[in-house]
mmCIF file of C-alpha atoms in Angstrom:
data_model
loop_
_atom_site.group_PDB
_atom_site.id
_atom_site.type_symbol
_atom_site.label_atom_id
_atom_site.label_comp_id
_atom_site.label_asym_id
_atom_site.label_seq_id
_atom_site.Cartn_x
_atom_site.Cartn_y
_atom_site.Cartn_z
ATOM 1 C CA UNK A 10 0.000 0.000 0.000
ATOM 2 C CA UNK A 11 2.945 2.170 1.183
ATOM 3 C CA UNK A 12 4.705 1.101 -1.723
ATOM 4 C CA UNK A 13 2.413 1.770 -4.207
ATOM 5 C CA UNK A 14 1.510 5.352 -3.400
ATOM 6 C CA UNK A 15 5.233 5.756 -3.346
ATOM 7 C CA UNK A 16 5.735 4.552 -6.935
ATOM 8 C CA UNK A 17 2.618 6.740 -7.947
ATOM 9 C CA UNK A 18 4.274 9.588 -6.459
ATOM 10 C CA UNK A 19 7.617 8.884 -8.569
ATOM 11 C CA UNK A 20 5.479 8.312 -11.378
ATOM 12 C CA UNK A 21 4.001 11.588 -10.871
ATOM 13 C CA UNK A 22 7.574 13.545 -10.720
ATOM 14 C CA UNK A 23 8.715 11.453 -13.707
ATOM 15 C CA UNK A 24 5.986 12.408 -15.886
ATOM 16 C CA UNK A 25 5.863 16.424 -14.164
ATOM 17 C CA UNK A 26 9.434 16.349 -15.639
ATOM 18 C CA UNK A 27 8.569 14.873 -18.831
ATOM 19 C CA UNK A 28 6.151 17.052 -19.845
ATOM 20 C CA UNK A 29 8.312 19.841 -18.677
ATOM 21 C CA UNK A 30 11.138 18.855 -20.659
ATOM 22 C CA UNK A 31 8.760 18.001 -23.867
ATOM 23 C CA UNK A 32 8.805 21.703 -25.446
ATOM 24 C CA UNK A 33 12.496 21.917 -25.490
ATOM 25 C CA UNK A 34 13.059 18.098 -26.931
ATOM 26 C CA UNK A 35 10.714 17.746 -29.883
ATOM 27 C CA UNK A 36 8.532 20.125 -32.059
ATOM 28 C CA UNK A 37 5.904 18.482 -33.534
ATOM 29 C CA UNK A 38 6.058 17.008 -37.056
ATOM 30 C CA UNK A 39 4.028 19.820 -39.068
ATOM 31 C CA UNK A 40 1.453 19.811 -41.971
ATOM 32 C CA UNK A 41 1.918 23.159 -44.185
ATOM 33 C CA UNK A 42 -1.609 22.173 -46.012
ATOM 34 C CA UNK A 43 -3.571 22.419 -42.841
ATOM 35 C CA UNK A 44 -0.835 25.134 -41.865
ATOM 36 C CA UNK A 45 -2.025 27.750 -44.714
ATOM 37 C CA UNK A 46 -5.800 27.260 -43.194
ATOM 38 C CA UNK A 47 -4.176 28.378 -39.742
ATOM 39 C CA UNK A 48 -2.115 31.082 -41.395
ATOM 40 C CA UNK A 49 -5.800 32.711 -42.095
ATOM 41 C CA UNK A 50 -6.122 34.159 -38.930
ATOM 42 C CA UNK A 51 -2.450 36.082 -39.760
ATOM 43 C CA UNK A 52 -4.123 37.783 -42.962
ATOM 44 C CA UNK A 53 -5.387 40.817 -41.006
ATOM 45 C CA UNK A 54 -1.909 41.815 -40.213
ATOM 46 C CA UNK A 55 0.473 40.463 -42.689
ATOM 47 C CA UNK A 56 2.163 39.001 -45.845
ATOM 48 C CA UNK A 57 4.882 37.338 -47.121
ATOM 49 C CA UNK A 58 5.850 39.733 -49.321
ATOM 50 C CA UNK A 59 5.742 43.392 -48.230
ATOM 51 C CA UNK A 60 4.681 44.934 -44.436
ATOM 52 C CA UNK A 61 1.701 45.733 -43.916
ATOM 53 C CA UNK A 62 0.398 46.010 -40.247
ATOM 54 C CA UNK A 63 2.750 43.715 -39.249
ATOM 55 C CA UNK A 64 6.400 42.924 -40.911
ATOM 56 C CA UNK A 65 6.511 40.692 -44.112
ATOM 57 C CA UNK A 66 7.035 36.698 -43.196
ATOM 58 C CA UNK A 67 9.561 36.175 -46.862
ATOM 59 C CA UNK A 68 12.986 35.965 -45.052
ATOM 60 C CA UNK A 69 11.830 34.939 -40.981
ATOM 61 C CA UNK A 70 13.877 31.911 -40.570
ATOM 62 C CA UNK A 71 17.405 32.899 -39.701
ATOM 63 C CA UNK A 72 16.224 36.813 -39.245
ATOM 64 C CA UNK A 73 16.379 38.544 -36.186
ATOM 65 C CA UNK A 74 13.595 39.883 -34.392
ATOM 66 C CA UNK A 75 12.816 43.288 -35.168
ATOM 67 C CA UNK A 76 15.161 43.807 -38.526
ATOM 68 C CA UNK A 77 13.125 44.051 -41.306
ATOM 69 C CA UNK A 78 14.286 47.612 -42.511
ATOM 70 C CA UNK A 79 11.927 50.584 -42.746
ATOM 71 C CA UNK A 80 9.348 48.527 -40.478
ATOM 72 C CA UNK A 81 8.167 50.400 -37.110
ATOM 73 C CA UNK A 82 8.662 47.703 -34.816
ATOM 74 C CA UNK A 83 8.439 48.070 -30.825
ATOM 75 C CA UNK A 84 11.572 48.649 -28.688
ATOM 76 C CA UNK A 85 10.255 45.407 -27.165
ATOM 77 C CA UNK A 86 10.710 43.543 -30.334
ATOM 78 C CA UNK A 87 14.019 45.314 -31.134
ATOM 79 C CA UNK A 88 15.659 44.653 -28.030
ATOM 80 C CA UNK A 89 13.745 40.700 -28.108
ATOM 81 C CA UNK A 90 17.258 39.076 -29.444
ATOM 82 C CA UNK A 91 15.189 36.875 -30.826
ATOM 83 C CA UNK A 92 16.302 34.719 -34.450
ATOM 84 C CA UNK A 93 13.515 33.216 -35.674
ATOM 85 C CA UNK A 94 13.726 29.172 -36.079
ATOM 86 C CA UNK A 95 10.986 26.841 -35.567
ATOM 87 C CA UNK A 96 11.877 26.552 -32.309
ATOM 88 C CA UNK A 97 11.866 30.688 -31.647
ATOM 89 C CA UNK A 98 8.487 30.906 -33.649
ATOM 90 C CA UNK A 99 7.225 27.910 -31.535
ATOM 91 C CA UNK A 100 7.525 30.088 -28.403
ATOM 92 C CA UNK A 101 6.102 33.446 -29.749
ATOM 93 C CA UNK A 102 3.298 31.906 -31.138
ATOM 94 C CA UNK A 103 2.035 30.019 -28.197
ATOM 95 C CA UNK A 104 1.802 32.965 -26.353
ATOM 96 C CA UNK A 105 3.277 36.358 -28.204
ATOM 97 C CA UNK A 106 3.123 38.831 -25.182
ATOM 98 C CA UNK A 107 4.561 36.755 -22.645
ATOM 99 C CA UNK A 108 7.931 35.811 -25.015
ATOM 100 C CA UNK A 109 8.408 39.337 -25.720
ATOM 101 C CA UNK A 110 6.376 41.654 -23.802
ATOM 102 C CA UNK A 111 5.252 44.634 -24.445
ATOM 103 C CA UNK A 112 5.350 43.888 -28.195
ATOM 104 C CA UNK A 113 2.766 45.504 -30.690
ATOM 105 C CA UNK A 114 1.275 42.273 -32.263
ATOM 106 C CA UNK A 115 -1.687 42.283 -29.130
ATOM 107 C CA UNK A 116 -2.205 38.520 -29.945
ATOM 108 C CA UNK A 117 -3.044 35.921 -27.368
ATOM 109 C CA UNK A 118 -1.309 33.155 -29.615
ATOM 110 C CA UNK A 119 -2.108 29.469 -30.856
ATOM 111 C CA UNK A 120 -2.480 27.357 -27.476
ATOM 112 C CA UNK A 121 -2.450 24.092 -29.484
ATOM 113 C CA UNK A 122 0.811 22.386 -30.387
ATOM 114 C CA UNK A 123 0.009 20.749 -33.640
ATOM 115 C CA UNK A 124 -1.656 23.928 -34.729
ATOM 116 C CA UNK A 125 1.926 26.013 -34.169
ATOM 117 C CA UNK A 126 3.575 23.192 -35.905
ATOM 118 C CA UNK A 127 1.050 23.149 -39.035
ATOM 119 C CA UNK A 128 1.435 27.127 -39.356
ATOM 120 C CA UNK A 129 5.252 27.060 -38.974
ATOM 121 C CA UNK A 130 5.722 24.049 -41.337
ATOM 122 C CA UNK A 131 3.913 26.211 -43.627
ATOM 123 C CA UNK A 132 5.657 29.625 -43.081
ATOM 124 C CA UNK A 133 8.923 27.564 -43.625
ATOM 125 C CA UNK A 134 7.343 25.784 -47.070
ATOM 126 C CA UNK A 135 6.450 29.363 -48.400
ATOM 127 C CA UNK A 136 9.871 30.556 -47.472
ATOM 128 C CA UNK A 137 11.570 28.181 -49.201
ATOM 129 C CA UNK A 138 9.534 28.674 -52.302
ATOM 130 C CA UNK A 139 10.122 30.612 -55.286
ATOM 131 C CA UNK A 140 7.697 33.443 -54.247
ATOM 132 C CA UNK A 141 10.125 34.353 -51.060
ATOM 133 C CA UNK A 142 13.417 33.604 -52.197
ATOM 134 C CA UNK A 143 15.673 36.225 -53.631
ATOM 135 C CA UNK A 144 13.132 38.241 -52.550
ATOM 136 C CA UNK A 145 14.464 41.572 -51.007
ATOM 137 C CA UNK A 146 12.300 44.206 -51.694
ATOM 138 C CA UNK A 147 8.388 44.525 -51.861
ATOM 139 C CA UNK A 148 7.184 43.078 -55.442
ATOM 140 C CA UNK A 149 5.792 45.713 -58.013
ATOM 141 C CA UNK A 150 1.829 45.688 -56.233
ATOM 142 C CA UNK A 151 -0.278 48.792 -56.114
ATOM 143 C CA UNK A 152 2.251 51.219 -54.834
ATOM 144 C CA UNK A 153 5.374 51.933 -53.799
ATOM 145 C CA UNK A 154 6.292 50.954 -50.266
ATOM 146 C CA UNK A 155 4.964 53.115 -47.629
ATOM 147 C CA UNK A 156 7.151 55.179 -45.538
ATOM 148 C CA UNK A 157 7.888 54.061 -42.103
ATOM 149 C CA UNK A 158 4.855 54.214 -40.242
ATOM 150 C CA UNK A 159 4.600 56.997 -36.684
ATOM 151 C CA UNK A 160 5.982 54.625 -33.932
ATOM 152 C CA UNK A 161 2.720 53.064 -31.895
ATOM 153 C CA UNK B 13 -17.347 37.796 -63.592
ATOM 154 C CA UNK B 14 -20.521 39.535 -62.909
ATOM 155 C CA UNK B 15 -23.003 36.357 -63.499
ATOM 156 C CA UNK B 16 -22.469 34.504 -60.016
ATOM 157 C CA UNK B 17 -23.922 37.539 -58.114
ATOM 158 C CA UNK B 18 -26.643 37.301 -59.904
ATOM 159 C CA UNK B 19 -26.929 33.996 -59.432
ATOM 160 C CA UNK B 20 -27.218 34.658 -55.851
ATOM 161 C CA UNK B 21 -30.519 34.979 -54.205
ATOM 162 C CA UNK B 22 -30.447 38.687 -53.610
ATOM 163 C CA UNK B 23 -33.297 38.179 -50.858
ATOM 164 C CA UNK B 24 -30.078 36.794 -48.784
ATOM 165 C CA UNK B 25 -28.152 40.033 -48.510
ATOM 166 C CA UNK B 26 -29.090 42.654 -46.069
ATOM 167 C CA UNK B 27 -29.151 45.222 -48.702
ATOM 168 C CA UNK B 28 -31.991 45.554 -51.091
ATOM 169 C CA UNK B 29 -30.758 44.867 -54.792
ATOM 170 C CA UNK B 30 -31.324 48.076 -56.373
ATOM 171 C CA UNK B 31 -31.090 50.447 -53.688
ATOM 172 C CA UNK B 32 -31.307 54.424 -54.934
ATOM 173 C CA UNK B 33 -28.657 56.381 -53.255
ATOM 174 C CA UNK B 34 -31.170 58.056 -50.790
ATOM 175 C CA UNK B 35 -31.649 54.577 -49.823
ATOM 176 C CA UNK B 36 -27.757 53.865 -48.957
ATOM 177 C CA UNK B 37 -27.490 57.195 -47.592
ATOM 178 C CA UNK B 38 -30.341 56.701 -45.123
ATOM 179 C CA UNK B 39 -28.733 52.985 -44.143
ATOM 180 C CA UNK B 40 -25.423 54.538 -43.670
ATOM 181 C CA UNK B 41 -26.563 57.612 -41.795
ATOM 182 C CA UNK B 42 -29.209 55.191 -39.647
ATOM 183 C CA UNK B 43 -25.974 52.977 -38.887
ATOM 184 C CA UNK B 44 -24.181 56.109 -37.767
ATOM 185 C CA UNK B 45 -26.605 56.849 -35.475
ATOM 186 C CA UNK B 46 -27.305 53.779 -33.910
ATOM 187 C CA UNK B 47 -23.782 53.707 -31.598
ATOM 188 C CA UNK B 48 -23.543 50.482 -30.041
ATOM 189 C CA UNK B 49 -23.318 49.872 -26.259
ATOM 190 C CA UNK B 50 -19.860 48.967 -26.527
ATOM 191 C CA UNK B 51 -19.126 52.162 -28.700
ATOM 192 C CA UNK B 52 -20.731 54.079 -26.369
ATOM 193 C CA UNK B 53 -18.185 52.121 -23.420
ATOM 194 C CA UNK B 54 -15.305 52.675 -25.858
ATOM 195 C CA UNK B 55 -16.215 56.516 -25.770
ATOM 196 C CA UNK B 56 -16.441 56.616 -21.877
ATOM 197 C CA UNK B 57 -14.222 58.627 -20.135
ATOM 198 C CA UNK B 58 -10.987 58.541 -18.313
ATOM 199 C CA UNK B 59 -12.486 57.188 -15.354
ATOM 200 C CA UNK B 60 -13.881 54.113 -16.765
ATOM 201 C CA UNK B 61 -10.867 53.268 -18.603
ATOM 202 C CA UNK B 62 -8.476 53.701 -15.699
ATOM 203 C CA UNK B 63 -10.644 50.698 -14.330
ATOM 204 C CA UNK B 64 -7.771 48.660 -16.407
ATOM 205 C CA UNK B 65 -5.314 50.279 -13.651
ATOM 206 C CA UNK B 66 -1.811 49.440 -14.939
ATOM 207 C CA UNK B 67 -2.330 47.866 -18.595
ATOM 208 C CA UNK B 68 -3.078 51.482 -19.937
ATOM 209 C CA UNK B 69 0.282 51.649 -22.230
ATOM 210 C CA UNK B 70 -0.246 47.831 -23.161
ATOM 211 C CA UNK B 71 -3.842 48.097 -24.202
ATOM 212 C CA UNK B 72 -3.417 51.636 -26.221
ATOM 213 C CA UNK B 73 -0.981 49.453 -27.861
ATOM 214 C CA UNK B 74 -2.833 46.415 -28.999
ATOM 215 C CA UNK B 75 -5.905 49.141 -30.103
ATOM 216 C CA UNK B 76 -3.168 50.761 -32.246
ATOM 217 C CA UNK B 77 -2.254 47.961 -34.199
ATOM 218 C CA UNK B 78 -5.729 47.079 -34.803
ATOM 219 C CA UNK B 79 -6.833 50.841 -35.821
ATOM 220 C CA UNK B 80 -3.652 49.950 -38.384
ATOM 221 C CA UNK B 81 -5.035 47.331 -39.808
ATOM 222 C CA UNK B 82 -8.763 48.927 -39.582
ATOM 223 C CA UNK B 83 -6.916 51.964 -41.545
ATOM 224 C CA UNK B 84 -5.692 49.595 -44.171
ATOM 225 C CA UNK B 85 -9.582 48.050 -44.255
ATOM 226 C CA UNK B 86 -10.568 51.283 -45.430
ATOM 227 C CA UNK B 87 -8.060 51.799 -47.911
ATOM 228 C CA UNK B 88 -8.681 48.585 -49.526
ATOM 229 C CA UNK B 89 -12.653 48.790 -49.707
ATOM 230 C CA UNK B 90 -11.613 51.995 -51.219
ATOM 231 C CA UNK B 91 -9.621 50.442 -53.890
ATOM 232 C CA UNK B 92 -12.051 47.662 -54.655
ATOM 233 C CA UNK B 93 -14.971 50.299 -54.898
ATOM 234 C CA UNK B 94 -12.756 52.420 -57.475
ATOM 235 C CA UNK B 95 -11.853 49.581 -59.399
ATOM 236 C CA UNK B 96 -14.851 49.632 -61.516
ATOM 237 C CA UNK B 97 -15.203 45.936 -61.106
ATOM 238 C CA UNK B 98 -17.653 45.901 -58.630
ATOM 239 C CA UNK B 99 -21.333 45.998 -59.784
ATOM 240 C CA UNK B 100 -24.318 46.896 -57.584
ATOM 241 C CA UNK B 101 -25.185 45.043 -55.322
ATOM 242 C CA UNK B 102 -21.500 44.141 -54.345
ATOM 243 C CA UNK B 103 -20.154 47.832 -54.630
ATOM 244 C CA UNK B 104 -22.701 48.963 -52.300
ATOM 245 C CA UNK B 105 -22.096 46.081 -49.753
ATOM 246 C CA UNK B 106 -18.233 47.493 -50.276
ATOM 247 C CA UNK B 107 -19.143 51.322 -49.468
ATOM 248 C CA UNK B 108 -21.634 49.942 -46.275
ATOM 249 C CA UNK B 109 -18.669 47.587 -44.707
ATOM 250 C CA UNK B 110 -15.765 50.344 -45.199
ATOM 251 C CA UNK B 111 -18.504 52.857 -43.357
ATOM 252 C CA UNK B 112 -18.048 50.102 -40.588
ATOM 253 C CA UNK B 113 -14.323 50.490 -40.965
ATOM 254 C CA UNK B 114 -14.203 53.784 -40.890
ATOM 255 C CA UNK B 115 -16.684 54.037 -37.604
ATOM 256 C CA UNK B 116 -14.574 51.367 -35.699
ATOM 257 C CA UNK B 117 -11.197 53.075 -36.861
ATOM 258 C CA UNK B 118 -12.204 56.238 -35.182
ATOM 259 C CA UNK B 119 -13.594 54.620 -31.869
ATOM 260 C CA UNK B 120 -10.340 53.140 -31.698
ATOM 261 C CA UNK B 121 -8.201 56.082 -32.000
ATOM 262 C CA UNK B 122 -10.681 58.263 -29.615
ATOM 263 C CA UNK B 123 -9.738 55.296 -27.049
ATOM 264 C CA UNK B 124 -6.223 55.382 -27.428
ATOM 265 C CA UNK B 125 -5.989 59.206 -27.054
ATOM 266 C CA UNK B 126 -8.077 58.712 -23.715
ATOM 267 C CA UNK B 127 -5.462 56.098 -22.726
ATOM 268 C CA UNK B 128 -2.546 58.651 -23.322
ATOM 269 C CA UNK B 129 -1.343 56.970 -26.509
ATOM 270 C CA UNK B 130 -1.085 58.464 -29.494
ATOM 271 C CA UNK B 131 -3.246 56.980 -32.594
ATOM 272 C CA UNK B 132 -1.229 55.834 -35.973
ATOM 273 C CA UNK B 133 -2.360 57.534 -38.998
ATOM 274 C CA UNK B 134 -3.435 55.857 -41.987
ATOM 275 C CA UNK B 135 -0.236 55.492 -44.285
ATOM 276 C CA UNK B 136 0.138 57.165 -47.420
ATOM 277 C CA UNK B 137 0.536 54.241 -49.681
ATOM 278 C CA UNK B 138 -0.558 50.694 -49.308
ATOM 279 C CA UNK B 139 0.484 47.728 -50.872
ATOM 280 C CA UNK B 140 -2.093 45.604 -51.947
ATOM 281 C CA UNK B 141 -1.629 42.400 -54.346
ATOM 282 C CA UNK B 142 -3.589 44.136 -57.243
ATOM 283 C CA UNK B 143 -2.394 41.855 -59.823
ATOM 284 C CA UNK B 144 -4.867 39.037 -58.746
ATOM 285 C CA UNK B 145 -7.628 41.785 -58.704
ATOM 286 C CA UNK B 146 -8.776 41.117 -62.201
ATOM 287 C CA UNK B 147 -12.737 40.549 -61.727
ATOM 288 C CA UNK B 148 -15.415 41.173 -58.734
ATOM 289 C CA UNK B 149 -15.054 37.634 -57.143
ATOM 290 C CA UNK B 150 -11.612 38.661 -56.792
ATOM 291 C CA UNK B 151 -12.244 41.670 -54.836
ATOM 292 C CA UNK B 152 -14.613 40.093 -52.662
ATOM 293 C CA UNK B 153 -12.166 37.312 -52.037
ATOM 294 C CA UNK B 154 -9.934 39.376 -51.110
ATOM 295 C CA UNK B 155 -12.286 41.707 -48.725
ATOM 296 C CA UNK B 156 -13.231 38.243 -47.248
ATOM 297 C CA UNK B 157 -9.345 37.129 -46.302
ATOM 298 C CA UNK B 158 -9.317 40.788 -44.396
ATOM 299 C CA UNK B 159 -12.246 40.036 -42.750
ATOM 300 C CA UNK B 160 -11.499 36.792 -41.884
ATOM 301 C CA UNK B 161 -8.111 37.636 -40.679
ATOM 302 C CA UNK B 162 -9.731 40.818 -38.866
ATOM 303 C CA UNK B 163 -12.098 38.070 -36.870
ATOM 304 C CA UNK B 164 -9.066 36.234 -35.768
ATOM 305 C CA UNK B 165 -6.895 39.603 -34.498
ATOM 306 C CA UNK B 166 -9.957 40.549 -32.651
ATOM 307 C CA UNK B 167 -10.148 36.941 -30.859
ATOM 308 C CA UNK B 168 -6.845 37.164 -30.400
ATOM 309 C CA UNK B 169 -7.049 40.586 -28.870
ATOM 310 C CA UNK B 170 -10.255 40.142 -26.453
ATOM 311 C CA UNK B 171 -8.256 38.021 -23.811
ATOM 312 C CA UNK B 172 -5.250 40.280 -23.405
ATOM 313 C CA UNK B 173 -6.700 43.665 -22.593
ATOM 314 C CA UNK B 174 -5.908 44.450 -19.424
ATOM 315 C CA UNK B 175 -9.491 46.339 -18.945
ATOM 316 C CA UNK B 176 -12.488 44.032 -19.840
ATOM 317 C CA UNK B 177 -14.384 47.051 -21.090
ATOM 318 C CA UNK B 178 -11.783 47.212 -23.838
ATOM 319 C CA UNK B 179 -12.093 42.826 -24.356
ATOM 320 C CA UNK B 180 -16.012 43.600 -24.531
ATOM 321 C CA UNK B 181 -15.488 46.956 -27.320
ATOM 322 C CA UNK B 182 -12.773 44.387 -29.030
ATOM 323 C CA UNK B 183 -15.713 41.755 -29.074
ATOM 324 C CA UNK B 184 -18.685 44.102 -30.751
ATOM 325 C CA UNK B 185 -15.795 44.595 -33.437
ATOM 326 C CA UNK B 186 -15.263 41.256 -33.791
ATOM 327 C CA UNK B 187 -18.976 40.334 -34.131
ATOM 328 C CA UNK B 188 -19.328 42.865 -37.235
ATOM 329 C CA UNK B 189 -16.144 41.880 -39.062
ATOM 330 C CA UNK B 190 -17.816 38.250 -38.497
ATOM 331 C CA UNK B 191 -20.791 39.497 -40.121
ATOM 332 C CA UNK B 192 -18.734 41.230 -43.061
ATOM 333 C CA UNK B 193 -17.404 37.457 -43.743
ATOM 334 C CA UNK B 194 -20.064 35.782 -43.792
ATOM 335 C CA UNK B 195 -21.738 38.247 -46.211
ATOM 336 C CA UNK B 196 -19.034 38.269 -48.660
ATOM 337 C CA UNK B 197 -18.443 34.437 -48.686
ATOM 338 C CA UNK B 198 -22.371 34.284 -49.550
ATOM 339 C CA UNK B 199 -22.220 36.875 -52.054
ATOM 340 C CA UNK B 200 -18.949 34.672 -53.586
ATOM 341 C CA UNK B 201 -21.236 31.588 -53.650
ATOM 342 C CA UNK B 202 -19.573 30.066 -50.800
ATOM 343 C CA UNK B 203 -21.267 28.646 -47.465
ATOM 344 C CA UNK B 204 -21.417 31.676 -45.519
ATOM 345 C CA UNK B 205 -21.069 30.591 -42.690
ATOM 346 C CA UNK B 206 -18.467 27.247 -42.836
ATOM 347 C CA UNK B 207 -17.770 26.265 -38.958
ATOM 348 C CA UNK B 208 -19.735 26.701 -35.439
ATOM 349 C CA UNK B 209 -16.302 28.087 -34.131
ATOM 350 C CA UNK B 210 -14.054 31.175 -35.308
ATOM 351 C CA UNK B 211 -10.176 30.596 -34.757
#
């Protein structure tokens, strides 16, 4: 009887630890088809290719937080020293104001796992992709790009 | 590129088929009137925004990256309804939803000046993908992605204001964008409204 609680109790710390350890060891495998559906609820606020309300997504992985040039980003964001990876995008998107707070995309974030996966699988598919790469400068759309924005 | 909105059971959109610009005008104008309770809580004064005590700075902030993307709304309505593809009854469903755009846009900004921040202007120039505007499903497709998108950035708002008030004003927002969707997916042909959940 004794015993038994006693293993429970290790079980308990064993899997407490686990479950702790689980963001840092594996992201999960992620779908960039049922990504693009999640990447809908980014469309208010951005694009790949050019800034809109928030900074263009061609370029993320290997950027640093905060560097896209002539984009008004917060000090928050600047100072983040942040590079965005899967594993850096993981994090923000879970839960964008507590990874970098006081940053100006006022987004609660995608609480489920296999959704941040899909989205970032997909972000990294349309990255790689012709319609990002060697892509430096906004594409010829309906106007020039704006001027940097008043600071928030 | 005109044919599928005719197609469409007219009976199904708010706004009659036809309508004679005294018509609009009077819908627009009633709409104006007709501030809604969390308008009304959005205009309230210092005092009942202080309620938020210390998230002030924080929630001026998140309303000031959604009056930017409101902002941009407008400008893109604005393009669609000078593209000359749009054909009654779409270009006047266009003119009524930026008027919503326009009314939530300068709620926000009054809010944010009563929280001591300081409201972005709309930018000069915007960017829009204009090359895959070629007909009016195209337009509406593309007002439907920003008001899809503008759903989801005011769900994602609601639970981080610090002051409810704000997470309630965020949610009457939310609702109308959510109407704007649905209207514009049914005007494309599409189900209007596809899930019993918004994400």
């Amino acid at each position: 009887m004794k015993k038994s609680g006693a293993a429970i109790l290790v079980a308990g710390a064993v899997h407490a630890l686990l479950a702790n350890a689980a963001p840092a060891a594996a992201l999960a495998h992620g779908d960039p088809v049922r990504g693009e559906a999640v990447y809908a609820r980014c469309l208010a606020c951005h694009a790949f290719a050019y800034d809109r309300t928030g900074p263009r997504h061609c370029g993320l992985f290997g950027r640093r937080a905060g560097s896209v040039q002539g984009f008004a980003y917060s000090d928050a964001m600047r100072r983040s020293n942040l590079v965005w990876d899967a594993r850096t995008l993981d994090r923000f998107l879970a839960n964008p104001l507590k990874t970098v707070p006081g940053t100006a995309m006022g987004y609660a974030g995608i609480a489920d796992r296999q959704e941040r996966a899909d989205l970032i699988a997909y972000l990294k598919q349309v990255n790689d992709s012709a319609a990002c790469r060697g892509q430096r400068r906004p594409p010829s759309a309906a106007s020039s790009p704006p001027p940097p924005p008043a600071s928030p | 590129m005109f044919s599928f909105i005719q197609k469409q059971d007219t009976t199904h959109l708010s706004i009659p088929a036809n309508p004679d610009d005294g018509t609009r005008r009077a819908f627009l104008g009633h709409s104006g009137l007709l501030l809604s309770g969390a308008a009304v809580a959005l205009l309230a004064g210092r005092d009942a925004l202080a309620k938020g005590g210390q998230s002030g700075a924080s929630d001026a902030r998140i309303l000031n990256t959604a009056l930017g993307a409101e902002l941009e709304a407008i400008a893109a309505y604005q393009l669609g309804a000078e593209s000359g593809l749009l054909q009654k009854p779409a270009l006047d469903l266009a003119l009524a939803f930026q008027g919503h755009h326009k009314e939530h846009a300068d709620v926000l900004a009054k809010t944010i000046v009563k929280l001591g921040g300081q409201p972005v202007a709309a930018k000069e120039k915007y960017t829009f993908p204009v090359d895959t505007l070629k007909s009016q499903a195209d337009v509406l497709r593309f007002a439907a992605m920003l008001e899809r998108g503008a759903v989801s950035a005011y769900l994602g708002a609601v639970p981080v204001f610090g002051n409810r008030e704000l997470a309630k004003a965020a949610a009457s927002i939310l609702g109308d964008e959510a109407m704007h969707w649905a209207i514009l997916r049914n005007a494309l042909g599409e189900t209007p409204v596809p899930s019993a959940f918004m994400s």
